[in-house]
mmCIF file with all atom_site columns, C-alpha atoms in Angstrom:
data_model
loop_
_atom_site.group_PDB
_atom_site.id
_atom_site.type_symbol
_atom_site.label_atom_id
_atom_site.label_alt_id
_atom_site.label_comp_id
_atom_site.label_asym_id
_atom_site.label_entity_id
_atom_site.label_seq_id
_atom_site.pdbx_PDB_ins_code
_atom_site.Cartn_x
_atom_site.Cartn_y
_atom_site.Cartn_z
_atom_site.occupancy
_atom_site.B_iso_or_equiv
_atom_site.pdbx_formal_charge
_atom_site.auth_seq_id
_atom_site.auth_comp_id
_atom_site.auth_asym_id
_atom_site.auth_atom_id
_atom_site.pdbx_PDB_model_num
ATOM 1   C CA . UNK A 1 1   ? -9.600  -8.782  -4.312  1.00 29.00 ? 20  UNK A CA 1
ATOM 2   C CA . UNK A 1 2   ? -11.455 -7.036  -1.522  1.00 32.00 ? 21  UNK A CA 1
ATOM 3   C CA . UNK A 1 3   ? -13.338 -10.162 -0.584  1.00 34.00 ? 22  UNK A CA 1
ATOM 4   C CA . UNK A 1 4   ? -11.769 -13.647 -0.816  1.00 36.00 ? 23  UNK A CA 1
ATOM 5   C CA . UNK A 1 5   ? -13.218 -15.421 -3.821  1.00 36.00 ? 24  UNK A CA 1
ATOM 6   C CA . UNK A 1 6   ? -15.090 -12.361 -5.062  1.00 37.00 ? 25  UNK A CA 1
ATOM 7   C CA . UNK A 1 7   ? -12.946 -12.097 -8.186  1.00 35.00 ? 26  UNK A CA 1
ATOM 8   C CA . UNK A 1 8   ? -13.269 -8.309  -8.264  1.00 34.00 ? 27  UNK A CA 1
ATOM 9   C CA . UNK A 1 9   ? -10.959 -5.422  -7.504  1.00 42.00 ? 28  UNK A CA 1
ATOM 10  C CA . UNK A 1 10  ? -12.064 -2.594  -5.253  1.00 49.00 ? 29  UNK A CA 1
ATOM 11  C CA . UNK A 1 11  ? -12.065 0.954   -6.577  1.00 55.00 ? 30  UNK A CA 1
ATOM 12  C CA . UNK A 1 12  ? -10.461 3.973   -4.936  1.00 54.00 ? 31  UNK A CA 1
ATOM 13  C CA . UNK A 1 13  ? -11.419 7.608   -5.469  1.00 53.00 ? 32  UNK A CA 1
ATOM 14  C CA . UNK A 1 14  ? -9.603  10.617  -4.034  1.00 47.00 ? 33  UNK A CA 1
ATOM 15  C CA . UNK A 1 15  ? -11.783 13.483  -2.822  1.00 50.00 ? 34  UNK A CA 1
ATOM 16  C CA . UNK A 1 16  ? -10.857 16.979  -1.717  1.00 47.00 ? 35  UNK A CA 1
ATOM 17  C CA . UNK A 1 17  ? -12.069 17.004  1.907   1.00 61.00 ? 36  UNK A CA 1
ATOM 18  C CA . UNK A 1 18  ? -9.105  15.161  3.423   1.00 73.00 ? 37  UNK A CA 1
ATOM 19  C CA . UNK A 1 19  ? -10.466 11.678  2.716   1.00 86.00 ? 38  UNK A CA 1
ATOM 20  C CA . UNK A 1 20  ? -10.531 9.069   -0.013  1.00 87.00 ? 39  UNK A CA 1
ATOM 21  C CA . UNK A 1 21  ? -13.348 6.728   -0.955  1.00 91.00 ? 40  UNK A CA 1
ATOM 22  C CA . UNK A 1 22  ? -12.943 3.028   -1.541  1.00 91.00 ? 41  UNK A CA 1
ATOM 23  C CA . UNK A 1 23  ? -15.648 0.934   -3.180  1.00 92.00 ? 42  UNK A CA 1
ATOM 24  C CA . UNK A 1 24  ? -16.035 -2.772  -2.411  1.00 93.00 ? 43  UNK A CA 1
ATOM 25  C CA . UNK A 1 25  ? -17.802 -5.439  -4.476  1.00 93.00 ? 44  UNK A CA 1
ATOM 26  C CA . UNK A 1 26  ? -20.384 -6.248  -1.772  1.00 94.00 ? 45  UNK A CA 1
ATOM 27  C CA . UNK A 1 27  ? -21.850 -4.788  1.411   1.00 95.00 ? 46  UNK A CA 1
ATOM 28  C CA . UNK A 1 28  ? -20.307 -7.670  3.365   1.00 94.00 ? 47  UNK A CA 1
ATOM 29  C CA . UNK A 1 29  ? -16.837 -6.875  1.975   1.00 92.00 ? 48  UNK A CA 1
ATOM 30  C CA . UNK A 1 30  ? -17.238 -3.232  3.000   1.00 93.00 ? 49  UNK A CA 1
ATOM 31  C CA . UNK A 1 31  ? -18.294 -4.276  6.507   1.00 93.00 ? 50  UNK A CA 1
ATOM 32  C CA . UNK A 1 32  ? -15.288 -6.578  6.781   1.00 92.00 ? 51  UNK A CA 1
ATOM 33  C CA . UNK A 1 33  ? -12.956 -3.776  5.689   1.00 92.00 ? 52  UNK A CA 1
ATOM 34  C CA . UNK A 1 34  ? -14.533 -1.412  8.215   1.00 91.00 ? 53  UNK A CA 1
ATOM 35  C CA . UNK A 1 35  ? -14.058 -3.874  11.070  1.00 91.00 ? 54  UNK A CA 1
ATOM 36  C CA . UNK A 1 36  ? -10.458 -4.618  10.075  1.00 91.00 ? 55  UNK A CA 1
ATOM 37  C CA . UNK A 1 37  ? -9.632  -0.934  9.898   1.00 90.00 ? 56  UNK A CA 1
ATOM 38  C CA . UNK A 1 38  ? -11.051 -0.307  13.356  1.00 90.00 ? 57  UNK A CA 1
ATOM 39  C CA . UNK A 1 39  ? -9.266  -3.328  14.834  1.00 91.00 ? 58  UNK A CA 1
ATOM 40  C CA . UNK A 1 40  ? -5.963  -2.265  13.297  1.00 92.00 ? 59  UNK A CA 1
ATOM 41  C CA . UNK A 1 41  ? -6.340  1.277   14.649  1.00 89.00 ? 60  UNK A CA 1
ATOM 42  C CA . UNK A 1 42  ? -7.150  -0.033  18.141  1.00 91.00 ? 61  UNK A CA 1
ATOM 43  C CA . UNK A 1 43  ? -4.020  -2.211  17.994  1.00 91.00 ? 62  UNK A CA 1
ATOM 44  C CA . UNK A 1 44  ? -1.838  0.763   17.095  1.00 91.00 ? 63  UNK A CA 1
ATOM 45  C CA . UNK A 1 45  ? -1.163  -0.240  13.497  1.00 94.00 ? 64  UNK A CA 1
ATOM 46  C CA . UNK A 1 46  ? -0.339  2.900   11.448  1.00 95.00 ? 65  UNK A CA 1
ATOM 47  C CA . UNK A 1 47  ? -3.004  2.618   8.755   1.00 94.00 ? 66  UNK A CA 1
ATOM 48  C CA . UNK A 1 48  ? -5.444  5.211   7.362   1.00 93.00 ? 67  UNK A CA 1
ATOM 49  C CA . UNK A 1 49  ? -8.440  5.522   9.691   1.00 91.00 ? 68  UNK A CA 1
ATOM 50  C CA . UNK A 1 50  ? -11.937 4.584   8.556   1.00 91.00 ? 69  UNK A CA 1
ATOM 51  C CA . UNK A 1 51  ? -14.138 7.696   8.674   1.00 90.00 ? 70  UNK A CA 1
ATOM 52  C CA . UNK A 1 52  ? -17.413 5.969   7.853   1.00 89.00 ? 71  UNK A CA 1
ATOM 53  C CA . UNK A 1 53  ? -19.717 4.630   5.153   1.00 91.00 ? 72  UNK A CA 1
ATOM 54  C CA . UNK A 1 54  ? -20.714 6.527   2.038   1.00 90.00 ? 73  UNK A CA 1
ATOM 55  C CA . UNK A 1 55  ? -23.366 4.143   0.788   1.00 89.00 ? 74  UNK A CA 1
ATOM 56  C CA . UNK A 1 56  ? -23.618 0.364   1.379   1.00 93.00 ? 75  UNK A CA 1
ATOM 57  C CA . UNK A 1 57  ? -20.403 -0.591  -0.414  1.00 94.00 ? 76  UNK A CA 1
ATOM 58  C CA . UNK A 1 58  ? -18.273 2.566   -0.099  1.00 94.00 ? 77  UNK A CA 1
ATOM 59  C CA . UNK A 1 59  ? -16.040 3.530   2.826   1.00 93.00 ? 78  UNK A CA 1
ATOM 60  C CA . UNK A 1 60  ? -14.397 6.874   3.514   1.00 93.00 ? 79  UNK A CA 1
ATOM 61  C CA . UNK A 1 61  ? -10.788 6.668   4.748   1.00 92.00 ? 80  UNK A CA 1
ATOM 62  C CA . UNK A 1 62  ? -8.331  9.211   6.089   1.00 91.00 ? 81  UNK A CA 1
ATOM 63  C CA . UNK A 1 63  ? -6.336  10.654  3.213   1.00 91.00 ? 82  UNK A CA 1
ATOM 64  C CA . UNK A 1 64  ? -2.544  10.318  3.420   1.00 91.00 ? 83  UNK A CA 1
ATOM 65  C CA . UNK A 1 65  ? -0.479  12.368  0.980   1.00 91.00 ? 84  UNK A CA 1
ATOM 66  C CA . UNK A 1 66  ? 2.669   10.481  0.013   1.00 91.00 ? 85  UNK A CA 1
ATOM 67  C CA . UNK A 1 67  ? 6.257   11.544  -0.508  1.00 91.00 ? 86  UNK A CA 1
ATOM 68  C CA . UNK A 1 68  ? 9.033   9.024   -1.167  1.00 87.00 ? 87  UNK A CA 1
ATOM 69  C CA . UNK A 1 69  ? 9.343   5.336   -0.395  1.00 90.00 ? 88  UNK A CA 1
ATOM 70  C CA . UNK A 1 70  ? 9.784   3.374   2.813   1.00 93.00 ? 89  UNK A CA 1
ATOM 71  C CA . UNK A 1 71  ? 12.936  1.408   3.524   1.00 94.00 ? 90  UNK A CA 1
ATOM 72  C CA . UNK A 1 72  ? 12.848  -2.354  4.008   1.00 94.00 ? 91  UNK A CA 1
ATOM 73  C CA . UNK A 1 73  ? 13.509  -1.852  7.730   1.00 95.00 ? 92  UNK A CA 1
ATOM 74  C CA . UNK A 1 74  ? 10.513  0.485   7.981   1.00 95.00 ? 93  UNK A CA 1
ATOM 75  C CA . UNK A 1 75  ? 8.375   -2.015  6.128   1.00 95.00 ? 94  UNK A CA 1
ATOM 76  C CA . UNK A 1 76  ? 9.297   -4.810  8.517   1.00 95.00 ? 95  UNK A CA 1
ATOM 77  C CA . UNK A 1 77  ? 8.641   -2.554  11.515  1.00 94.00 ? 96  UNK A CA 1
ATOM 78  C CA . UNK A 1 78  ? 5.053   -2.084  10.288  1.00 94.00 ? 97  UNK A CA 1
ATOM 79  C CA . UNK A 1 79  ? 4.645   -5.846  10.110  1.00 94.00 ? 98  UNK A CA 1
ATOM 80  C CA . UNK A 1 80  ? 5.670   -6.115  13.762  1.00 93.00 ? 99  UNK A CA 1
ATOM 81  C CA . UNK A 1 81  ? 2.718   -3.858  14.667  1.00 92.00 ? 100 UNK A CA 1
ATOM 82  C CA . UNK A 1 82  ? 0.340   -5.810  12.468  1.00 95.00 ? 101 UNK A CA 1
ATOM 83  C CA . UNK A 1 83  ? 1.442   -9.247  13.647  1.00 96.00 ? 102 UNK A CA 1
ATOM 84  C CA . UNK A 1 84  ? 0.813   -8.171  17.227  1.00 93.00 ? 103 UNK A CA 1
ATOM 85  C CA . UNK A 1 85  ? -2.851  -7.299  16.751  1.00 93.00 ? 104 UNK A CA 1
ATOM 86  C CA . UNK A 1 86  ? -5.655  -9.751  17.690  1.00 92.00 ? 105 UNK A CA 1
ATOM 87  C CA . UNK A 1 87  ? -6.393  -12.332 14.997  1.00 92.00 ? 106 UNK A CA 1
ATOM 88  C CA . UNK A 1 88  ? -9.914  -13.164 16.107  1.00 87.00 ? 107 UNK A CA 1
ATOM 89  C CA . UNK A 1 89  ? -12.407 -13.397 13.258  1.00 88.00 ? 108 UNK A CA 1
ATOM 90  C CA . UNK A 1 90  ? -9.794  -13.682 10.510  1.00 93.00 ? 109 UNK A CA 1
ATOM 91  C CA . UNK A 1 91  ? -9.944  -16.592 8.076   1.00 94.00 ? 110 UNK A CA 1
ATOM 92  C CA . UNK A 1 92  ? -7.011  -18.977 7.660   1.00 96.00 ? 111 UNK A CA 1
ATOM 93  C CA . UNK A 1 93  ? -4.413  -17.665 5.218   1.00 97.00 ? 112 UNK A CA 1
ATOM 94  C CA . UNK A 1 94  ? -4.599  -19.176 1.740   1.00 95.00 ? 113 UNK A CA 1
ATOM 95  C CA . UNK A 1 95  ? -1.230  -18.817 -0.056  1.00 93.00 ? 114 UNK A CA 1
ATOM 96  C CA . UNK A 1 96  ? -2.886  -19.698 -3.372  1.00 91.00 ? 115 UNK A CA 1
ATOM 97  C CA . UNK A 1 97  ? -5.813  -17.263 -3.198  1.00 88.00 ? 116 UNK A CA 1
ATOM 98  C CA . UNK A 1 98  ? -4.591  -15.085 -6.067  1.00 85.00 ? 117 UNK A CA 1
ATOM 99  C CA . UNK A 1 99  ? -3.028  -17.923 -8.049  1.00 85.00 ? 118 UNK A CA 1
ATOM 100 C CA . UNK A 1 100 ? -5.877  -20.424 -8.111  1.00 85.00 ? 119 UNK A CA 1
ATOM 101 C CA . UNK A 1 101 ? -8.218  -18.532 -10.508 1.00 87.00 ? 120 UNK A CA 1
ATOM 102 C CA . UNK A 1 102 ? -5.403  -18.319 -13.081 1.00 89.00 ? 121 UNK A CA 1
ATOM 103 C CA . UNK A 1 103 ? -4.274  -21.952 -13.063 1.00 88.00 ? 122 UNK A CA 1
ATOM 104 C CA . UNK A 1 104 ? -6.788  -23.134 -15.679 1.00 86.00 ? 123 UNK A CA 1
ATOM 105 C CA . UNK A 1 105 ? -5.354  -20.729 -18.251 1.00 91.00 ? 124 UNK A CA 1
ATOM 106 C CA . UNK A 1 106 ? -1.714  -21.425 -17.361 1.00 91.00 ? 125 UNK A CA 1
ATOM 107 C CA . UNK A 1 107 ? 0.609   -23.942 -19.042 1.00 93.00 ? 126 UNK A CA 1
ATOM 108 C CA . UNK A 1 108 ? 0.321   -27.481 -17.691 1.00 92.00 ? 127 UNK A CA 1
ATOM 109 C CA . UNK A 1 109 ? 3.716   -27.353 -15.981 1.00 92.00 ? 128 UNK A CA 1
ATOM 110 C CA . UNK A 1 110 ? 2.584   -24.346 -13.954 1.00 90.00 ? 129 UNK A CA 1
ATOM 111 C CA . UNK A 1 111 ? -0.444  -26.254 -12.712 1.00 90.00 ? 130 UNK A CA 1
ATOM 112 C CA . UNK A 1 112 ? 1.774   -29.169 -11.701 1.00 92.00 ? 131 UNK A CA 1
ATOM 113 C CA . UNK A 1 113 ? 4.128   -26.835 -9.858  1.00 90.00 ? 132 UNK A CA 1
ATOM 114 C CA . UNK A 1 114 ? 1.258   -25.270 -7.924  1.00 90.00 ? 133 UNK A CA 1
ATOM 115 C CA . UNK A 1 115 ? -0.040  -28.734 -7.011  1.00 92.00 ? 134 UNK A CA 1
ATOM 116 C CA . UNK A 1 116 ? 3.403   -29.631 -5.697  1.00 93.00 ? 135 UNK A CA 1
ATOM 117 C CA . UNK A 1 117 ? 3.649   -26.441 -3.673  1.00 92.00 ? 136 UNK A CA 1
ATOM 118 C CA . UNK A 1 118 ? 0.125   -26.921 -2.296  1.00 93.00 ? 137 UNK A CA 1
ATOM 119 C CA . UNK A 1 119 ? 0.964   -30.445 -1.148  1.00 95.00 ? 138 UNK A CA 1
ATOM 120 C CA . UNK A 1 120 ? 4.141   -29.168 0.487   1.00 94.00 ? 139 UNK A CA 1
ATOM 121 C CA . UNK A 1 121 ? 2.184   -26.384 2.169   1.00 96.00 ? 140 UNK A CA 1
ATOM 122 C CA . UNK A 1 122 ? -0.422  -28.789 3.563   1.00 95.00 ? 141 UNK A CA 1
ATOM 123 C CA . UNK A 1 123 ? 2.290   -31.092 4.920   1.00 96.00 ? 142 UNK A CA 1
ATOM 124 C CA . UNK A 1 124 ? 3.849   -28.266 6.937   1.00 95.00 ? 143 UNK A CA 1
ATOM 125 C CA . UNK A 1 125 ? 0.709   -27.850 9.071   1.00 96.00 ? 144 UNK A CA 1
ATOM 126 C CA . UNK A 1 126 ? 1.696   -24.295 9.966   1.00 96.00 ? 145 UNK A CA 1
ATOM 127 C CA . UNK A 1 127 ? -0.188  -22.599 12.744  1.00 96.00 ? 146 UNK A CA 1
ATOM 128 C CA . UNK A 1 128 ? -2.430  -19.529 12.565  1.00 96.00 ? 147 UNK A CA 1
ATOM 129 C CA . UNK A 1 129 ? -0.357  -17.673 15.145  1.00 96.00 ? 148 UNK A CA 1
ATOM 130 C CA . UNK A 1 130 ? -0.840  -14.043 14.056  1.00 96.00 ? 149 UNK A CA 1
ATOM 131 C CA . UNK A 1 131 ? -2.818  -11.541 12.058  1.00 97.00 ? 150 UNK A CA 1
ATOM 132 C CA . UNK A 1 132 ? -0.955  -11.192 8.765   1.00 97.00 ? 151 UNK A CA 1
ATOM 133 C CA . UNK A 1 133 ? -1.310  -8.827  5.823   1.00 97.00 ? 152 UNK A CA 1
ATOM 134 C CA . UNK A 1 134 ? -1.728  -11.575 3.249   1.00 95.00 ? 153 UNK A CA 1
ATOM 135 C CA . UNK A 1 135 ? -0.375  -9.609  0.273   1.00 94.00 ? 154 UNK A CA 1
ATOM 136 C CA . UNK A 1 136 ? 2.591   -7.726  1.683   1.00 95.00 ? 155 UNK A CA 1
ATOM 137 C CA . UNK A 1 137 ? 4.977   -5.946  -0.700  1.00 94.00 ? 156 UNK A CA 1
ATOM 138 C CA . UNK A 1 138 ? 6.494   -2.435  -1.019  1.00 92.00 ? 157 UNK A CA 1
ATOM 139 C CA . UNK A 1 139 ? 3.366   -1.077  -2.688  1.00 92.00 ? 158 UNK A CA 1
ATOM 140 C CA . UNK A 1 140 ? 1.448   -1.697  0.539   1.00 94.00 ? 159 UNK A CA 1
ATOM 141 C CA . UNK A 1 141 ? 3.579   0.771   2.492   1.00 95.00 ? 160 UNK A CA 1
ATOM 142 C CA . UNK A 1 142 ? 3.557   4.536   1.978   1.00 94.00 ? 161 UNK A CA 1
ATOM 143 C CA . UNK A 1 143 ? 5.560   7.404   3.475   1.00 95.00 ? 162 UNK A CA 1
ATOM 144 C CA . UNK A 1 144 ? 3.712   10.659  4.120   1.00 94.00 ? 163 UNK A CA 1
ATOM 145 C CA . UNK A 1 145 ? 4.956   14.217  3.708   1.00 94.00 ? 164 UNK A CA 1
ATOM 146 C CA . UNK A 1 146 ? 6.323   14.366  7.275   1.00 94.00 ? 165 UNK A CA 1
ATOM 147 C CA . UNK A 1 147 ? 8.146   11.022  7.048   1.00 94.00 ? 166 UNK A CA 1
ATOM 148 C CA . UNK A 1 148 ? 5.671   8.717   8.786   1.00 95.00 ? 167 UNK A CA 1
ATOM 149 C CA . UNK A 1 149 ? 5.177   5.287   7.190   1.00 96.00 ? 168 UNK A CA 1
ATOM 150 C CA . UNK A 1 150 ? 1.736   3.737   6.836   1.00 96.00 ? 169 UNK A CA 1
ATOM 151 C CA . UNK A 1 151 ? 0.448   0.243   6.062   1.00 95.00 ? 170 UNK A CA 1
ATOM 152 C CA . UNK A 1 152 ? -2.386  0.155   3.538   1.00 93.00 ? 171 UNK A CA 1
ATOM 153 C CA . UNK A 1 153 ? -4.716  -2.315  1.791   1.00 91.00 ? 172 UNK A CA 1
ATOM 154 C CA . UNK A 1 154 ? -5.787  -4.684  4.573   1.00 92.00 ? 173 UNK A CA 1
ATOM 155 C CA . UNK A 1 155 ? -8.283  -6.488  2.323   1.00 89.00 ? 174 UNK A CA 1
ATOM 156 C CA . UNK A 1 156 ? -6.355  -9.782  2.311   1.00 92.00 ? 175 UNK A CA 1
ATOM 157 C CA . UNK A 1 157 ? -5.693  -9.948  6.060   1.00 95.00 ? 176 UNK A CA 1
ATOM 158 C CA . UNK A 1 158 ? -5.820  -13.470 7.442   1.00 96.00 ? 177 UNK A CA 1
ATOM 159 C CA . UNK A 1 159 ? -4.636  -15.609 10.331  1.00 97.00 ? 178 UNK A CA 1
ATOM 160 C CA . UNK A 1 160 ? -1.328  -17.327 9.650   1.00 97.00 ? 179 UNK A CA 1
ATOM 161 C CA . UNK A 1 161 ? 2.399   -17.327 10.359  1.00 97.00 ? 180 UNK A CA 1
ATOM 162 C CA . UNK A 1 162 ? 4.300   -14.008 10.156  1.00 97.00 ? 181 UNK A CA 1
ATOM 163 C CA . UNK A 1 163 ? 6.739   -15.768 7.820   1.00 97.00 ? 182 UNK A CA 1
ATOM 164 C CA . UNK A 1 164 ? 4.048   -15.684 5.119   1.00 97.00 ? 183 UNK A CA 1
ATOM 165 C CA . UNK A 1 165 ? 4.343   -11.888 4.891   1.00 97.00 ? 184 UNK A CA 1
ATOM 166 C CA . UNK A 1 166 ? 8.142   -12.047 5.060   1.00 97.00 ? 185 UNK A CA 1
ATOM 167 C CA . UNK A 1 167 ? 8.323   -14.652 2.306   1.00 96.00 ? 186 UNK A CA 1
ATOM 168 C CA . UNK A 1 168 ? 5.973   -12.656 0.106   1.00 94.00 ? 187 UNK A CA 1
ATOM 169 C CA . UNK A 1 169 ? 8.017   -9.464  0.281   1.00 95.00 ? 188 UNK A CA 1
ATOM 170 C CA . UNK A 1 170 ? 11.212  -11.442 -0.336  1.00 94.00 ? 189 UNK A CA 1
ATOM 171 C CA . UNK A 1 171 ? 9.626   -12.992 -3.436  1.00 92.00 ? 190 UNK A CA 1
ATOM 172 C CA . UNK A 1 172 ? 8.604   -9.540  -4.660  1.00 92.00 ? 191 UNK A CA 1
ATOM 173 C CA . UNK A 1 173 ? 12.099  -8.146  -4.139  1.00 91.00 ? 192 UNK A CA 1
ATOM 174 C CA . UNK A 1 174 ? 13.709  -11.089 -5.930  1.00 88.00 ? 193 UNK A CA 1
ATOM 175 C CA . UNK A 1 175 ? 11.696  -10.511 -9.118  1.00 85.00 ? 194 UNK A CA 1
ATOM 176 C CA . UNK A 1 176 ? 12.566  -6.829  -9.528  1.00 77.00 ? 195 UNK A CA 1
ATOM 177 C CA . UNK A 1 177 ? 15.978  -7.335  -11.159 1.00 71.00 ? 196 UNK A CA 1
ATOM 178 C CA . UNK A 1 178 ? 17.266  -9.617  -13.893 1.00 66.00 ? 197 UNK A CA 1
ATOM 179 C CA . UNK A 1 179 ? 19.265  -12.666 -12.862 1.00 63.00 ? 198 UNK A CA 1
ATOM 180 C CA . UNK A 1 180 ? 19.039  -16.226 -11.595 1.00 67.00 ? 199 UNK A CA 1
ATOM 181 C CA . UNK A 1 181 ? 15.793  -16.273 -9.630  1.00 68.00 ? 200 UNK A CA 1
ATOM 182 C CA . UNK A 1 182 ? 16.875  -18.780 -6.986  1.00 71.00 ? 201 UNK A CA 1
ATOM 183 C CA . UNK A 1 183 ? 19.974  -16.741 -6.141  1.00 75.00 ? 202 UNK A CA 1
ATOM 184 C CA . UNK A 1 184 ? 18.031  -13.494 -6.045  1.00 83.00 ? 203 UNK A CA 1
ATOM 185 C CA . UNK A 1 185 ? 15.409  -15.025 -3.757  1.00 86.00 ? 204 UNK A CA 1
ATOM 186 C CA . UNK A 1 186 ? 18.105  -16.279 -1.419  1.00 90.00 ? 205 UNK A CA 1
ATOM 187 C CA . UNK A 1 187 ? 19.611  -12.799 -1.205  1.00 90.00 ? 206 UNK A CA 1
ATOM 188 C CA . UNK A 1 188 ? 16.234  -11.134 -0.679  1.00 92.00 ? 207 UNK A CA 1
ATOM 189 C CA . UNK A 1 189 ? 15.337  -13.597 2.064   1.00 94.00 ? 208 UNK A CA 1
ATOM 190 C CA . UNK A 1 190 ? 18.640  -12.908 3.796   1.00 94.00 ? 209 UNK A CA 1
ATOM 191 C CA . UNK A 1 191 ? 17.850  -9.165  3.836   1.00 94.00 ? 210 UNK A CA 1
ATOM 192 C CA . UNK A 1 192 ? 14.351  -9.705  5.192   1.00 95.00 ? 211 UNK A CA 1
ATOM 193 C CA . UNK A 1 193 ? 15.356  -12.257 7.829   1.00 95.00 ? 212 UNK A CA 1
ATOM 194 C CA . UNK A 1 194 ? 18.205  -10.063 9.059   1.00 95.00 ? 213 UNK A CA 1
ATOM 195 C CA . UNK A 1 195 ? 15.485  -7.599  10.103  1.00 95.00 ? 214 UNK A CA 1
ATOM 196 C CA . UNK A 1 196 ? 13.332  -10.369 11.635  1.00 94.00 ? 215 UNK A CA 1
ATOM 197 C CA . UNK A 1 197 ? 15.723  -12.369 13.839  1.00 92.00 ? 216 UNK A CA 1
ATOM 198 C CA . UNK A 1 198 ? 12.964  -14.323 15.594  1.00 92.00 ? 217 UNK A CA 1
ATOM 199 C CA . UNK A 1 199 ? 11.503  -15.746 12.393  1.00 96.00 ? 218 UNK A CA 1
ATOM 200 C CA . UNK A 1 200 ? 11.734  -19.291 11.051  1.00 96.00 ? 219 UNK A CA 1
ATOM 201 C CA . UNK A 1 201 ? 13.997  -19.110 7.960   1.00 96.00 ? 220 UNK A CA 1
ATOM 202 C CA . UNK A 1 202 ? 12.731  -22.391 6.489   1.00 96.00 ? 221 UNK A CA 1
ATOM 203 C CA . UNK A 1 203 ? 9.088   -21.321 6.775   1.00 96.00 ? 222 UNK A CA 1
ATOM 204 C CA . UNK A 1 204 ? 9.825   -17.912 5.244   1.00 96.00 ? 223 UNK A CA 1
ATOM 205 C CA . UNK A 1 205 ? 11.627  -19.658 2.374   1.00 95.00 ? 224 UNK A CA 1
ATOM 206 C CA . UNK A 1 206 ? 8.586   -21.892 1.859   1.00 94.00 ? 225 UNK A CA 1
ATOM 207 C CA . UNK A 1 207 ? 6.260   -18.924 1.443   1.00 95.00 ? 226 UNK A CA 1
ATOM 208 C CA . UNK A 1 208 ? 8.792   -17.184 -0.787  1.00 92.00 ? 227 UNK A CA 1
ATOM 209 C CA . UNK A 1 209 ? 8.638   -20.229 -3.074  1.00 88.00 ? 228 UNK A CA 1
#
């Protein structure tokens, strides 16, 4: 969602003048996206630039034509840029933001599992040490026609530990092939952590779970 708790997806429209338009559910959500885009650009994060407003809830962004996919190493390198930007004004990361609205309709055992994970998460008392993407996976990274990689979709940015982004991408990678999930997650985490030697493996594993 573009705005935490809004329960709505933003809408993107490509236009022909070298820009694309993105619609947000509220004026406040559009303002937040504008400010995040400017802050990211000032911090040197490779992300499409915000051109300006096109109405109260629509922003115009720099258009990036894509060609091919980014490697895992390139993805992690983008995170390094992002995690180094100022985190002022960002809300505390909520690992259950996207899960919580679906719990009521899920089987009872799923609800119990989420409760267990939430209790474990609270007990860790992790620190809000960096600006993080909040929903990082391969679909949030694009490669342009000259080979440059870009980070997109900053709508879920929050303040939290970098391991939250690392754990999320490891979880995504581990669900892309058939097999024993725990073993696949372990292998995916090993790949991600090998590219992030300063990270806390136990904390990354927690967010992967």
